[in-house]
Amino acid sequence: MDLVITLNEQAPLPLHRQLYDELRRAILTGRLLPKQRIPSTRALAKSLGISRATVTLSYEQLLSEGYLETTVGSGTFVCAQLPDDLLQSSPVESDRPFTQRPVPLSAYGMTLLAPELAKVRDSTLELNFSYGRPAFDHFPMDLWRRLLSRYCHLNPACMDYAADSGGYLPLRQAIAHYLSRARAVLCDPEQVIILNGSQQALDLITRLLVDRDDRVVLEDPGYLGARRTFLAHGATLHPVPVDQSGLMVQALADVQNAKLIYVTPSHQFPTGAVLSLPRRLELLSWAQKTGTIILEDDYDSEYRYGGRTNAQDNRPIPALQGLDIGQSVIYIGTFSKVLFPALRLGYVVVPPTLIDLITRAKWLCDRQSPLLEQYVLTDFINEGHLERHIRRMRSLYDQRRQCLVAALAQHLPNTVTILGENAGIHVMVKFHTHLSDAELLQRVTQMQVGLMSAQPCYLNAQSSSEFIFGYAELSESQIEEGIRRLALVLRS
Ligand SMILES: Cc1ncc(COP(=O)(O)O)c(C=O)c1O
């Protein structure tokens, strides 16, 4: 065989995999021809100076995939009949440039080309105020590992397809109790459907309720992940402005024939406004009158810092779901912020009439959420760890929030307005500056500081110089340093 094969012992890819790749590439590019004999494992091992077992492993893989064939007594050959399309296709790992054939996209696929869906987070920056990330280093991982080890053995209960795509019933019971204690949500455990985070809830609910050209009302500014989901399913968007008391419900008077209204009442995204109780009641009454379903994303509800409360009894304002008497609310919650986002566990609380349908939608989409994590989370909630963790994090985030507000006041006096500081794990900050958002972002990035402009959250309303500051993940000294660097940019 007249073929140069280069293997690198220092490379992270094992030698047998490198040899497999080299041979496969040679076959696909025609350097090894159909029916061509290839050396025996012993001969190739000797010429390459590697073990015979390594060569055997590569050959076995190529044999099983149909690139090679053996004839007893005669040796190993490149398969005589490689499928034509395989031979013509561009080798995936080839260094040679290949032309990209455009794939005809569906209407859904086309909506995903929107530039605002490009990956935005630069994880290489030293000080990143990127929002929505909890304090990872304060998560009780030892405890989680202990709970995990209870179930992490050969246990078909956690390894099989779930009996119910709606989720592990004890977890649904634990969440229903937690929600009734913490958020005044009223539901039976069966109404709680376990999903892979809020984003999946948005997607499945939209698939279930929204047809192409149906009208969906949403906050402006608002959460991009929700807006892009509605657009991906062909909805017509009807933005409604937001002020310091949340969604301006009075603007709904003109809205007709809406299928769905999406709101973030606990901590409006991104302004941080808390929807006042009178507006909540007004919104519920409008939804009942018009037959519109309210999609309540109770995002960030766990973190409130002695700010806006229900004046009568000084408790946090209850979720819309618990105030509703007309079954017009679908409630969405997630463990991404209170535990960690990679857990991918969240839930939706649906009216009884939707339980079966959302369960079917979940089954059709991805069968079920991972069971092992559901088992662990059930114990985590039932043994009181969730609420303990939230209490601890609330006090930590409160300190970090105060530190951020103080640092902004100290380093940038008269240059900023802070919004939404009484809840959640981010604030929105408006700078009084002549710099455009793009210029400011470019300059802070050079200083190794990560920020997110609020501009993409706006649909009709215009914004400039508004930025979202997540602070939960950063220590007080990191927050101080980040704001010091930002001040240098703004003063220069
Ligand atoms: C307002 C809002 N809702 C929902 C989500 C999605 O959260 P997840 O899918 O991780 O539960 C996010 C993500 O940060 C968000 O900001």
Short mmCIF file of C-alpha atoms and ligand atoms in Angstrom, two decimals:
data_model
loop_
_atom_site.label_atom_id
_atom_site.label_comp_id
_atom_site.label_asym_id
_atom_site.label_seq_id
_atom_site.Cartn_x
_atom_site.Cartn_y
_atom_site.Cartn_z
CA MET A 1 0.00 0.00 0.00
CA ASP A 2 1.56 3.24 -1.17
CA LEU A 3 -0.03 5.50 1.41
CA VAL A 4 1.45 7.93 3.90
CA ILE A 5 -0.17 7.64 7.31
CA THR A 6 0.67 10.12 10.03
CA LEU A 7 -0.19 9.36 13.63
CA ASN A 8 0.47 11.57 16.61
CA GLU A 9 0.96 9.91 19.99
CA GLN A 10 0.60 13.26 21.81
CA ALA A 11 -2.81 14.01 20.27
CA PRO A 12 -5.87 13.62 22.52
CA LEU A 13 -7.49 11.27 19.96
CA PRO A 14 -6.47 7.61 20.57
CA LEU A 15 -4.19 6.03 17.94
CA HIS A 16 -6.77 3.52 16.71
CA ARG A 17 -9.20 6.37 16.07
CA GLN A 18 -6.53 8.38 14.22
CA LEU A 19 -5.70 5.36 12.05
CA TYR A 20 -9.39 4.75 11.38
CA ASP A 21 -9.79 8.40 10.31
CA GLU A 22 -6.73 8.24 8.01
CA LEU A 23 -7.87 5.05 6.29
CA ARG A 24 -11.44 6.19 5.97
CA ARG A 25 -10.30 9.49 4.48
CA ALA A 26 -8.03 7.63 2.01
CA ILE A 27 -10.97 5.48 0.88
CA LEU A 28 -13.37 8.41 0.52
CA THR A 29 -10.90 10.52 -1.43
CA GLY A 30 -9.93 7.65 -3.76
CA ARG A 31 -6.37 7.27 -2.56
CA LEU A 32 -7.36 3.71 -1.68
CA LEU A 33 -9.43 2.20 -4.45
CA PRO A 34 -12.31 -0.29 -4.28
CA LYS A 35 -11.00 -3.88 -4.16
CA GLN A 36 -7.50 -2.66 -3.30
CA ARG A 37 -5.76 -4.92 -0.88
CA ILE A 38 -4.59 -3.33 2.36
CA PRO A 39 -1.72 -4.61 4.51
CA SER A 40 -2.27 -7.21 7.20
CA THR A 41 -2.64 -5.91 10.74
CA ARG A 42 0.78 -7.32 11.59
CA ALA A 43 2.50 -5.62 8.62
CA LEU A 44 0.86 -2.24 9.13
CA ALA A 45 1.54 -2.31 12.87
CA LYS A 46 5.19 -3.00 12.15
CA SER A 47 5.55 -0.27 9.53
CA LEU A 48 3.86 2.33 11.74
CA GLY A 49 5.59 1.22 14.93
CA ILE A 50 2.36 0.71 16.84
CA SER A 51 0.72 -2.31 18.44
CA ARG A 52 -1.16 -4.83 16.35
CA ALA A 53 -4.15 -4.49 18.67
CA THR A 54 -4.42 -0.81 17.71
CA VAL A 55 -4.50 -1.66 14.01
CA THR A 56 -7.00 -4.46 14.61
CA LEU A 57 -9.34 -2.05 16.40
CA SER A 58 -9.29 0.38 13.46
CA TYR A 59 -9.81 -2.39 10.90
CA GLU A 60 -12.72 -3.82 12.88
CA GLN A 61 -14.42 -0.45 12.93
CA LEU A 62 -13.94 -0.01 9.16
CA LEU A 63 -15.15 -3.57 8.53
CA SER A 64 -18.27 -3.02 10.61
CA GLU A 65 -19.05 0.21 8.74
CA GLY A 66 -18.61 -1.43 5.33
CA TYR A 67 -15.46 0.37 4.20
CA LEU A 68 -13.40 -2.83 4.25
CA GLU A 69 -14.18 -6.48 3.60
CA THR A 70 -12.25 -9.67 4.22
CA THR A 71 -11.93 -12.75 2.11
CA VAL A 72 -10.92 -15.82 4.04
CA GLY A 73 -7.39 -16.78 3.18
CA SER A 74 -6.74 -13.80 0.91
CA GLY A 75 -6.69 -10.82 3.25
CA THR A 76 -8.44 -7.48 3.74
CA PHE A 77 -9.62 -5.25 0.87
CA VAL A 78 -11.33 -1.94 0.35
CA CYS A 79 -14.97 -2.81 -0.16
CA ALA A 80 -15.77 -3.34 -3.85
CA GLN A 81 -19.14 -1.69 -3.63
CA LEU A 82 -18.97 1.51 -1.70
CA PRO A 83 -22.19 3.43 -2.16
CA ASP A 84 -21.74 6.07 -4.87
CA ASP A 85 -22.98 8.92 -2.77
CA LEU A 86 -20.50 8.00 -0.06
CA LEU A 87 -17.63 8.19 -2.58
CA GLN A 88 -18.78 11.54 -3.90
CA SER A 89 -19.44 13.16 -0.57
CA SER A 90 -16.84 15.54 0.79
CA PRO A 91 -14.74 13.94 3.48
CA VAL A 92 -15.85 15.52 6.72
CA GLU A 93 -12.42 15.97 8.24
CA SER A 94 -10.65 16.92 5.01
CA ASP A 95 -8.53 20.06 5.03
CA ARG A 96 -9.50 20.70 1.41
CA PRO A 97 -12.12 23.40 0.93
CA PHE A 98 -15.48 22.03 -0.11
CA THR A 99 -18.51 23.80 -1.44
CA GLN A 100 -21.42 24.10 0.95
CA ARG A 101 -24.67 22.99 -0.58
CA PRO A 102 -27.53 25.13 0.74
CA VAL A 103 -30.13 23.02 2.50
CA PRO A 104 -33.70 24.07 1.72
CA LEU A 105 -35.13 25.21 5.04
CA SER A 106 -38.62 25.09 6.48
CA ALA A 107 -40.34 28.29 7.61
CA TYR A 108 -39.26 27.32 11.14
CA GLY A 109 -35.66 26.83 10.01
CA MET A 110 -35.65 30.21 8.28
CA THR A 111 -36.59 32.00 11.49
CA LEU A 112 -33.49 30.54 13.15
CA LEU A 113 -31.24 32.50 10.79
CA ALA A 114 -31.97 35.67 12.82
CA PRO A 115 -28.62 37.20 13.87
CA GLU A 116 -29.86 37.75 17.42
CA LEU A 117 -29.87 33.97 17.88
CA ALA A 118 -26.12 33.78 17.30
CA LYS A 119 -24.17 32.58 20.31
CA VAL A 120 -23.41 35.65 22.38
CA ARG A 121 -21.67 34.74 25.60
CA ASP A 122 -17.92 35.10 25.57
CA SER A 123 -16.83 32.78 28.37
CA THR A 124 -13.19 33.78 28.07
CA LEU A 125 -13.64 37.19 29.68
CA GLU A 126 -12.21 37.72 33.16
CA LEU A 127 -15.19 39.55 34.62
CA ASN A 128 -18.45 38.62 33.05
CA PHE A 129 -21.69 40.29 34.14
CA SER A 130 -23.60 37.92 31.85
CA TYR A 131 -27.05 37.49 33.32
CA GLY A 132 -28.86 34.42 34.58
CA ARG A 133 -25.89 32.55 36.00
CA PRO A 134 -26.03 31.57 39.67
CA ALA A 135 -23.10 31.40 42.10
CA PHE A 136 -21.82 28.03 40.90
CA ASP A 137 -19.18 27.78 43.63
CA HIS A 138 -21.84 28.03 46.35
CA PHE A 139 -23.86 25.08 45.09
CA PRO A 140 -23.86 22.21 47.69
CA MET A 141 -22.25 19.74 45.31
CA ASP A 142 -21.14 17.31 48.06
CA LEU A 143 -24.71 17.00 49.21
CA TRP A 144 -25.94 16.60 45.62
CA ARG A 145 -23.33 13.86 45.06
CA ARG A 146 -24.53 12.05 48.20
CA LEU A 147 -28.15 12.15 47.01
CA LEU A 148 -27.06 11.07 43.55
CA SER A 149 -25.22 8.05 44.96
CA ARG A 150 -28.49 6.82 46.47
CA TYR A 151 -29.76 6.18 42.96
CA CYS A 152 -26.62 5.93 40.87
CA HIS A 153 -26.45 2.15 40.65
CA LEU A 154 -27.98 -0.41 38.32
CA ASN A 155 -31.50 0.71 38.95
CA PRO A 156 -34.01 0.16 36.14
CA ALA A 157 -36.36 2.67 37.77
CA CYS A 158 -33.96 5.48 36.78
CA MET A 159 -32.68 3.89 33.58
CA ASP A 160 -35.82 2.90 31.75
CA TYR A 161 -38.30 4.91 29.71
CA ALA A 162 -40.55 6.67 32.20
CA ALA A 163 -43.99 5.32 32.89
CA ASP A 164 -45.30 8.87 32.58
CA SER A 165 -43.75 11.46 30.24
CA GLY A 166 -45.15 14.16 32.51
CA GLY A 167 -42.44 13.41 35.06
CA TYR A 168 -41.71 11.47 38.24
CA LEU A 169 -44.84 11.79 40.37
CA PRO A 170 -43.09 12.33 43.75
CA LEU A 171 -41.19 15.23 42.16
CA ARG A 172 -44.42 16.69 40.84
CA GLN A 173 -45.88 16.37 44.35
CA ALA A 174 -42.81 18.02 45.91
CA ILE A 175 -42.98 20.90 43.43
CA ALA A 176 -46.73 21.37 43.92
CA HIS A 177 -46.20 21.68 47.71
CA TYR A 178 -43.23 23.98 47.27
CA LEU A 179 -45.15 26.24 44.88
CA SER A 180 -48.11 26.47 47.19
CA ARG A 181 -45.82 27.44 50.12
CA ALA A 182 -43.52 29.79 48.24
CA ARG A 183 -45.62 31.23 45.42
CA ALA A 184 -49.27 30.69 46.39
CA VAL A 185 -49.70 28.58 43.26
CA LEU A 186 -52.74 26.34 43.54
CA CYS A 187 -52.53 23.02 41.75
CA ASP A 188 -52.72 19.26 42.00
CA PRO A 189 -49.41 17.43 41.46
CA GLU A 190 -50.72 16.03 38.16
CA GLN A 191 -50.93 19.57 36.82
CA VAL A 192 -47.16 19.93 37.23
CA ILE A 193 -45.36 18.63 34.14
CA ILE A 194 -41.60 18.19 34.34
CA LEU A 195 -39.74 19.61 31.35
CA ASN A 196 -36.18 20.44 30.36
CA GLY A 197 -36.32 24.02 31.65
CA SER A 198 -38.54 26.99 30.91
CA GLN A 199 -37.40 27.16 27.33
CA GLN A 200 -38.96 23.79 26.57
CA ALA A 201 -42.13 24.91 28.32
CA LEU A 202 -42.31 27.94 26.02
CA ASP A 203 -41.76 25.76 22.98
CA LEU A 204 -44.28 23.04 23.83
CA ILE A 205 -46.98 25.44 24.96
CA THR A 206 -46.58 27.44 21.76
CA ARG A 207 -46.81 24.28 19.66
CA LEU A 208 -49.96 23.30 21.52
CA LEU A 209 -51.78 26.61 21.42
CA VAL A 210 -50.46 28.80 18.63
CA ASP A 211 -51.07 28.36 14.92
CA ARG A 212 -49.30 30.27 12.14
CA ASP A 213 -50.43 33.95 12.15
CA ASP A 214 -52.08 33.66 15.56
CA ARG A 215 -51.58 36.74 17.69
CA VAL A 216 -49.30 36.54 20.71
CA VAL A 217 -49.00 39.50 23.09
CA LEU A 218 -45.70 40.06 24.83
CA GLU A 219 -43.81 42.59 26.90
CA ASP A 220 -41.65 45.18 25.14
CA PRO A 221 -38.83 45.00 26.06
CA GLY A 222 -39.01 41.31 26.78
CA TYR A 223 -37.29 37.96 26.87
CA LEU A 224 -35.72 37.10 23.54
CA GLY A 225 -36.01 33.34 24.06
CA ALA A 226 -39.78 33.66 24.26
CA ARG A 227 -40.08 36.08 21.34
CA ARG A 228 -37.97 33.91 19.05
CA THR A 229 -40.00 30.83 20.02
CA PHE A 230 -43.27 32.53 19.09
CA LEU A 231 -41.77 33.74 15.82
CA ALA A 232 -40.36 30.30 15.03
CA HIS A 233 -43.89 28.93 15.22
CA GLY A 234 -45.23 31.64 12.92
CA ALA A 235 -47.02 33.81 15.48
CA THR A 236 -47.83 37.46 14.85
CA LEU A 237 -46.39 39.47 17.70
CA HIS A 238 -48.23 42.22 19.52
CA PRO A 239 -45.78 44.05 21.80
CA VAL A 240 -47.07 45.97 24.82
CA PRO A 241 -44.84 48.47 26.62
CA VAL A 242 -43.56 48.11 30.14
CA ASP A 243 -43.07 50.78 32.82
CA GLN A 244 -41.82 50.70 36.40
CA SER A 245 -44.91 48.68 37.48
CA GLY A 246 -44.45 46.08 34.75
CA LEU A 247 -46.65 45.42 31.73
CA MET A 248 -48.89 48.42 30.94
CA VAL A 249 -52.09 46.46 31.20
CA GLN A 250 -54.25 49.40 30.15
CA ALA A 251 -52.74 49.08 26.64
CA LEU A 252 -54.48 45.71 26.32
CA ALA A 253 -57.85 47.38 25.93
CA ASP A 254 -57.28 47.60 22.16
CA VAL A 255 -55.97 44.07 21.73
CA GLN A 256 -58.35 41.59 20.19
CA ASN A 257 -58.16 37.95 19.16
CA ALA A 258 -54.97 37.18 21.04
CA LYS A 259 -54.27 33.50 21.67
CA LEU A 260 -51.63 33.99 24.29
CA ILE A 261 -50.02 36.68 26.41
CA TYR A 262 -46.51 36.06 27.74
CA VAL A 263 -45.50 37.87 30.95
CA THR A 264 -42.66 37.83 33.50
CA PRO A 265 -44.50 39.38 36.48
CA SER A 266 -42.07 38.60 39.31
CA HIS A 267 -39.09 40.33 37.75
CA GLN A 268 -39.89 41.64 34.32
CA PHE A 269 -37.20 40.66 31.88
CA PRO A 270 -35.04 42.70 31.40
CA THR A 271 -36.25 45.84 33.26
CA GLY A 272 -36.73 44.04 36.58
CA ALA A 273 -40.10 45.73 37.24
CA VAL A 274 -42.49 43.80 39.50
CA LEU A 275 -46.04 43.67 38.16
CA SER A 276 -48.20 45.45 40.73
CA LEU A 277 -51.14 43.66 42.35
CA PRO A 278 -53.81 45.92 40.76
CA ARG A 279 -52.29 45.26 37.34
CA ARG A 280 -52.22 41.52 38.01
CA LEU A 281 -55.91 41.57 38.78
CA GLU A 282 -56.63 43.73 35.73
CA LEU A 283 -54.64 41.37 33.52
CA LEU A 284 -56.53 38.33 34.82
CA SER A 285 -59.84 40.01 34.24
CA TRP A 286 -58.84 40.98 30.66
CA ALA A 287 -57.71 37.40 29.96
CA GLN A 288 -60.99 35.98 31.21
CA LYS A 289 -63.04 38.47 29.23
CA THR A 290 -61.14 37.87 25.99
CA GLY A 291 -60.46 34.15 26.42
CA THR A 292 -56.70 34.70 26.19
CA ILE A 293 -54.31 32.31 27.90
CA ILE A 294 -51.68 33.94 30.15
CA LEU A 295 -48.25 32.36 30.01
CA GLU A 296 -46.69 33.34 33.34
CA ASP A 297 -42.91 32.91 33.32
CA ASP A 298 -42.26 33.22 37.06
CA TYR A 299 -38.65 33.82 36.32
CA ASP A 300 -36.51 35.05 39.24
CA SER A 301 -39.43 34.89 41.67
CA GLU A 302 -37.26 33.28 44.35
CA TYR A 303 -35.10 36.32 44.91
CA ARG A 304 -36.73 39.39 46.42
CA TYR A 305 -34.84 41.82 48.58
CA GLY A 306 -37.30 43.59 50.86
CA GLY A 307 -38.60 45.70 48.04
CA ARG A 308 -42.05 45.81 46.58
CA THR A 309 -44.56 43.73 48.51
CA ASN A 310 -48.26 43.31 48.88
CA ALA A 311 -48.85 46.32 51.10
CA GLN A 312 -51.74 44.74 53.04
CA ASP A 313 -49.89 41.89 54.68
CA ASN A 314 -46.30 42.58 53.68
CA ARG A 315 -45.88 39.29 51.81
CA PRO A 316 -44.48 38.99 48.31
CA ILE A 317 -47.06 39.42 45.60
CA PRO A 318 -48.52 35.99 44.79
CA ALA A 319 -48.17 34.40 41.39
CA LEU A 320 -50.87 35.17 38.83
CA GLN A 321 -51.69 31.47 38.75
CA GLY A 322 -52.83 31.52 42.40
CA LEU A 323 -54.96 34.63 41.89
CA ASP A 324 -56.70 33.19 38.85
CA ILE A 325 -60.19 31.80 39.16
CA GLY A 326 -60.78 31.18 35.48
CA GLN A 327 -58.03 28.67 34.58
CA SER A 328 -56.51 31.17 32.18
CA VAL A 329 -52.95 30.89 33.49
CA ILE A 330 -50.19 28.50 32.50
CA TYR A 331 -47.34 28.85 34.97
CA ILE A 332 -43.69 28.22 34.09
CA GLY A 333 -40.86 27.66 36.59
CA THR A 334 -37.27 26.50 36.36
CA PHE A 335 -34.42 25.22 38.53
CA SER A 336 -31.85 26.86 36.26
CA LYS A 337 -31.31 29.86 38.48
CA VAL A 338 -31.93 28.40 41.93
CA LEU A 339 -29.77 25.31 41.28
CA PHE A 340 -27.83 25.38 38.01
CA PRO A 341 -28.82 25.74 34.35
CA ALA A 342 -27.11 22.59 33.07
CA LEU A 343 -29.49 20.55 35.22
CA ARG A 344 -32.12 21.26 32.52
CA LEU A 345 -35.08 20.72 34.81
CA GLY A 346 -38.06 23.00 34.95
CA TYR A 347 -41.81 22.61 34.95
CA VAL A 348 -45.07 23.95 33.72
CA VAL A 349 -48.30 24.05 35.71
CA VAL A 350 -51.22 23.65 33.34
CA PRO A 351 -55.00 23.71 33.78
CA PRO A 352 -56.40 20.14 34.15
CA THR A 353 -57.71 20.15 30.58
CA LEU A 354 -54.18 20.42 29.20
CA ILE A 355 -52.43 17.76 31.32
CA ASP A 356 -52.86 14.97 28.83
CA LEU A 357 -51.97 17.04 25.77
CA ILE A 358 -48.80 18.58 27.18
CA THR A 359 -47.73 15.09 28.31
CA ARG A 360 -48.22 13.82 24.76
CA ALA A 361 -46.30 16.81 23.38
CA LYS A 362 -43.43 16.04 25.74
CA TRP A 363 -43.45 12.38 24.67
CA LEU A 364 -43.39 13.32 21.02
CA CYS A 365 -40.63 15.86 21.55
CA ASP A 366 -38.11 13.89 23.64
CA ARG A 367 -40.01 11.23 25.61
CA GLN A 368 -39.11 12.48 29.11
CA SER A 369 -36.69 14.47 31.21
CA PRO A 370 -33.79 12.53 32.78
CA LEU A 371 -35.06 10.37 35.64
CA LEU A 372 -31.95 10.12 37.78
CA GLU A 373 -31.87 13.89 38.28
CA GLN A 374 -35.61 13.89 38.98
CA TYR A 375 -35.10 11.36 41.78
CA VAL A 376 -32.29 13.41 43.29
CA LEU A 377 -34.20 16.66 43.01
CA THR A 378 -37.20 15.10 44.75
CA ASP A 379 -35.09 14.28 47.81
CA PHE A 380 -33.37 17.66 47.60
CA ILE A 381 -36.75 19.39 47.88
CA ASN A 382 -38.39 17.01 50.35
CA GLU A 383 -35.46 17.10 52.76
CA GLY A 384 -35.56 20.90 52.89
CA HIS A 385 -32.31 21.53 50.99
CA LEU A 386 -33.92 23.57 48.23
CA GLU A 387 -35.42 26.17 50.50
CA ARG A 388 -32.27 26.26 52.65
CA HIS A 389 -30.16 26.82 49.56
CA ILE A 390 -32.47 29.54 48.28
CA ARG A 391 -32.35 31.30 51.67
CA ARG A 392 -28.55 31.20 51.68
CA MET A 393 -28.32 32.41 48.10
CA ARG A 394 -30.83 35.18 48.72
CA SER A 395 -28.61 36.65 51.38
CA LEU A 396 -25.45 36.18 49.25
CA TYR A 397 -27.06 37.76 46.18
CA ASP A 398 -28.43 40.58 48.31
CA GLN A 399 -24.86 41.43 49.39
CA ARG A 400 -23.60 41.23 45.81
CA ARG A 401 -26.48 43.36 44.59
CA GLN A 402 -25.76 46.01 47.24
CA CYS A 403 -22.10 45.88 46.31
CA LEU A 404 -22.94 46.43 42.63
CA VAL A 405 -25.25 49.34 43.37
CA ALA A 406 -22.64 50.92 45.69
CA ALA A 407 -19.84 50.40 43.15
CA LEU A 408 -21.91 52.04 40.40
CA ALA A 409 -22.69 54.97 42.69
CA GLN A 410 -19.05 55.35 43.74
CA HIS A 411 -17.34 54.97 40.36
CA LEU A 412 -20.02 56.42 38.11
CA PRO A 413 -21.84 59.11 40.12
CA ASN A 414 -24.56 60.87 38.08
CA THR A 415 -23.85 58.62 35.10
CA VAL A 416 -26.24 55.74 35.71
CA THR A 417 -29.86 54.93 36.46
CA ILE A 418 -30.45 51.51 38.01
CA LEU A 419 -33.67 49.60 37.36
CA GLY A 420 -35.14 46.44 38.88
CA GLU A 421 -32.77 46.17 41.81
CA ASN A 422 -35.27 44.74 44.30
CA ALA A 423 -35.58 41.29 42.81
CA GLY A 424 -33.88 38.64 40.72
CA ILE A 425 -30.21 38.16 39.97
CA HIS A 426 -29.61 40.98 37.54
CA VAL A 427 -30.26 44.70 37.29
CA MET A 428 -30.72 46.87 34.25
CA VAL A 429 -28.51 49.94 34.15
CA LYS A 430 -28.96 52.96 31.92
CA PHE A 431 -25.79 54.91 31.25
CA HIS A 432 -25.78 58.59 30.43
CA THR A 433 -23.11 58.44 27.75
CA HIS A 434 -22.47 59.52 24.17
CA LEU A 435 -21.03 56.08 23.30
CA SER A 436 -23.17 53.77 21.20
CA ASP A 437 -23.92 50.33 22.70
CA ALA A 438 -21.59 48.69 20.20
CA GLU A 439 -18.73 51.07 21.00
CA LEU A 440 -19.20 50.61 24.71
CA LEU A 441 -19.31 46.83 24.41
CA GLN A 442 -16.20 46.80 22.28
CA ARG A 443 -14.29 48.92 24.78
CA VAL A 444 -15.35 46.98 27.86
CA THR A 445 -14.52 43.72 26.12
CA GLN A 446 -10.99 45.01 25.61
CA MET A 447 -10.90 45.53 29.38
CA GLN A 448 -11.96 41.87 29.84
CA VAL A 449 -15.42 42.83 31.10
CA GLY A 450 -18.53 41.08 29.73
CA LEU A 451 -21.83 42.96 29.48
CA MET A 452 -25.07 42.47 27.60
CA SER A 453 -26.89 45.29 25.84
CA ALA A 454 -30.65 45.36 26.39
CA GLN A 455 -31.20 46.46 22.79
CA PRO A 456 -32.10 43.00 21.37
CA CYS A 457 -34.87 42.73 23.98
CA TYR A 458 -36.71 45.66 22.39
CA LEU A 459 -39.17 45.18 19.57
CA ASN A 460 -40.95 48.50 18.93
CA ALA A 461 -39.65 50.68 21.69
CA GLN A 462 -36.16 52.10 21.22
CA SER A 463 -33.40 51.68 23.73
CA SER A 464 -29.88 52.88 23.98
CA SER A 465 -27.23 52.67 26.64
CA GLU A 466 -29.20 50.12 28.66
CA PHE A 467 -27.26 47.12 29.85
CA ILE A 468 -28.13 43.99 31.78
CA PHE A 469 -25.84 43.26 34.72
CA GLY A 470 -25.95 39.77 36.16
CA TYR A 471 -24.15 39.83 39.51
CA ALA A 472 -24.93 36.49 41.18
CA GLU A 473 -21.85 34.68 39.94
CA LEU A 474 -19.29 37.38 40.72
CA SER A 475 -17.63 37.95 44.10
CA GLU A 476 -17.76 41.42 45.63
CA SER A 477 -14.15 42.12 44.65
CA GLN A 478 -14.87 41.04 41.06
CA ILE A 479 -17.93 43.29 40.96
CA GLU A 480 -15.87 46.23 42.28
CA GLU A 481 -13.11 45.62 39.77
CA GLY A 482 -15.56 45.21 36.87
CA ILE A 483 -17.25 48.52 37.65
CA ARG A 484 -13.90 50.24 38.11
CA ARG A 485 -12.87 49.13 34.60
CA LEU A 486 -16.24 50.15 33.20
CA ALA A 487 -15.85 53.61 34.74
CA LEU A 488 -12.49 53.98 33.00
CA VAL A 489 -14.21 53.27 29.68
CA LEU A 490 -17.08 55.66 30.32
CA ARG A 491 -14.82 58.47 31.50
CA SER A 492 -12.33 58.15 28.65
C1 LIG B 1 -37.06 35.25 31.36
C2 LIG B 1 -36.47 33.90 31.11
N1 LIG B 1 -37.30 32.85 30.96
C3 LIG B 1 -36.81 31.63 30.71
C4 LIG B 1 -35.47 31.38 30.59
C5 LIG B 1 -35.01 29.98 30.23
O1 LIG B 1 -34.51 29.30 31.31
P1 LIG B 1 -34.29 27.72 31.29
O2 LIG B 1 -34.68 27.16 29.96
O3 LIG B 1 -32.84 27.53 31.59
O4 LIG B 1 -35.16 27.20 32.38
C6 LIG B 1 -34.57 32.43 30.76
C7 LIG B 1 -33.12 32.17 30.66
O5 LIG B 1 -32.29 32.84 31.16
C8 LIG B 1 -35.09 33.71 31.00
O6 LIG B 1 -34.26 34.77 31.12
#
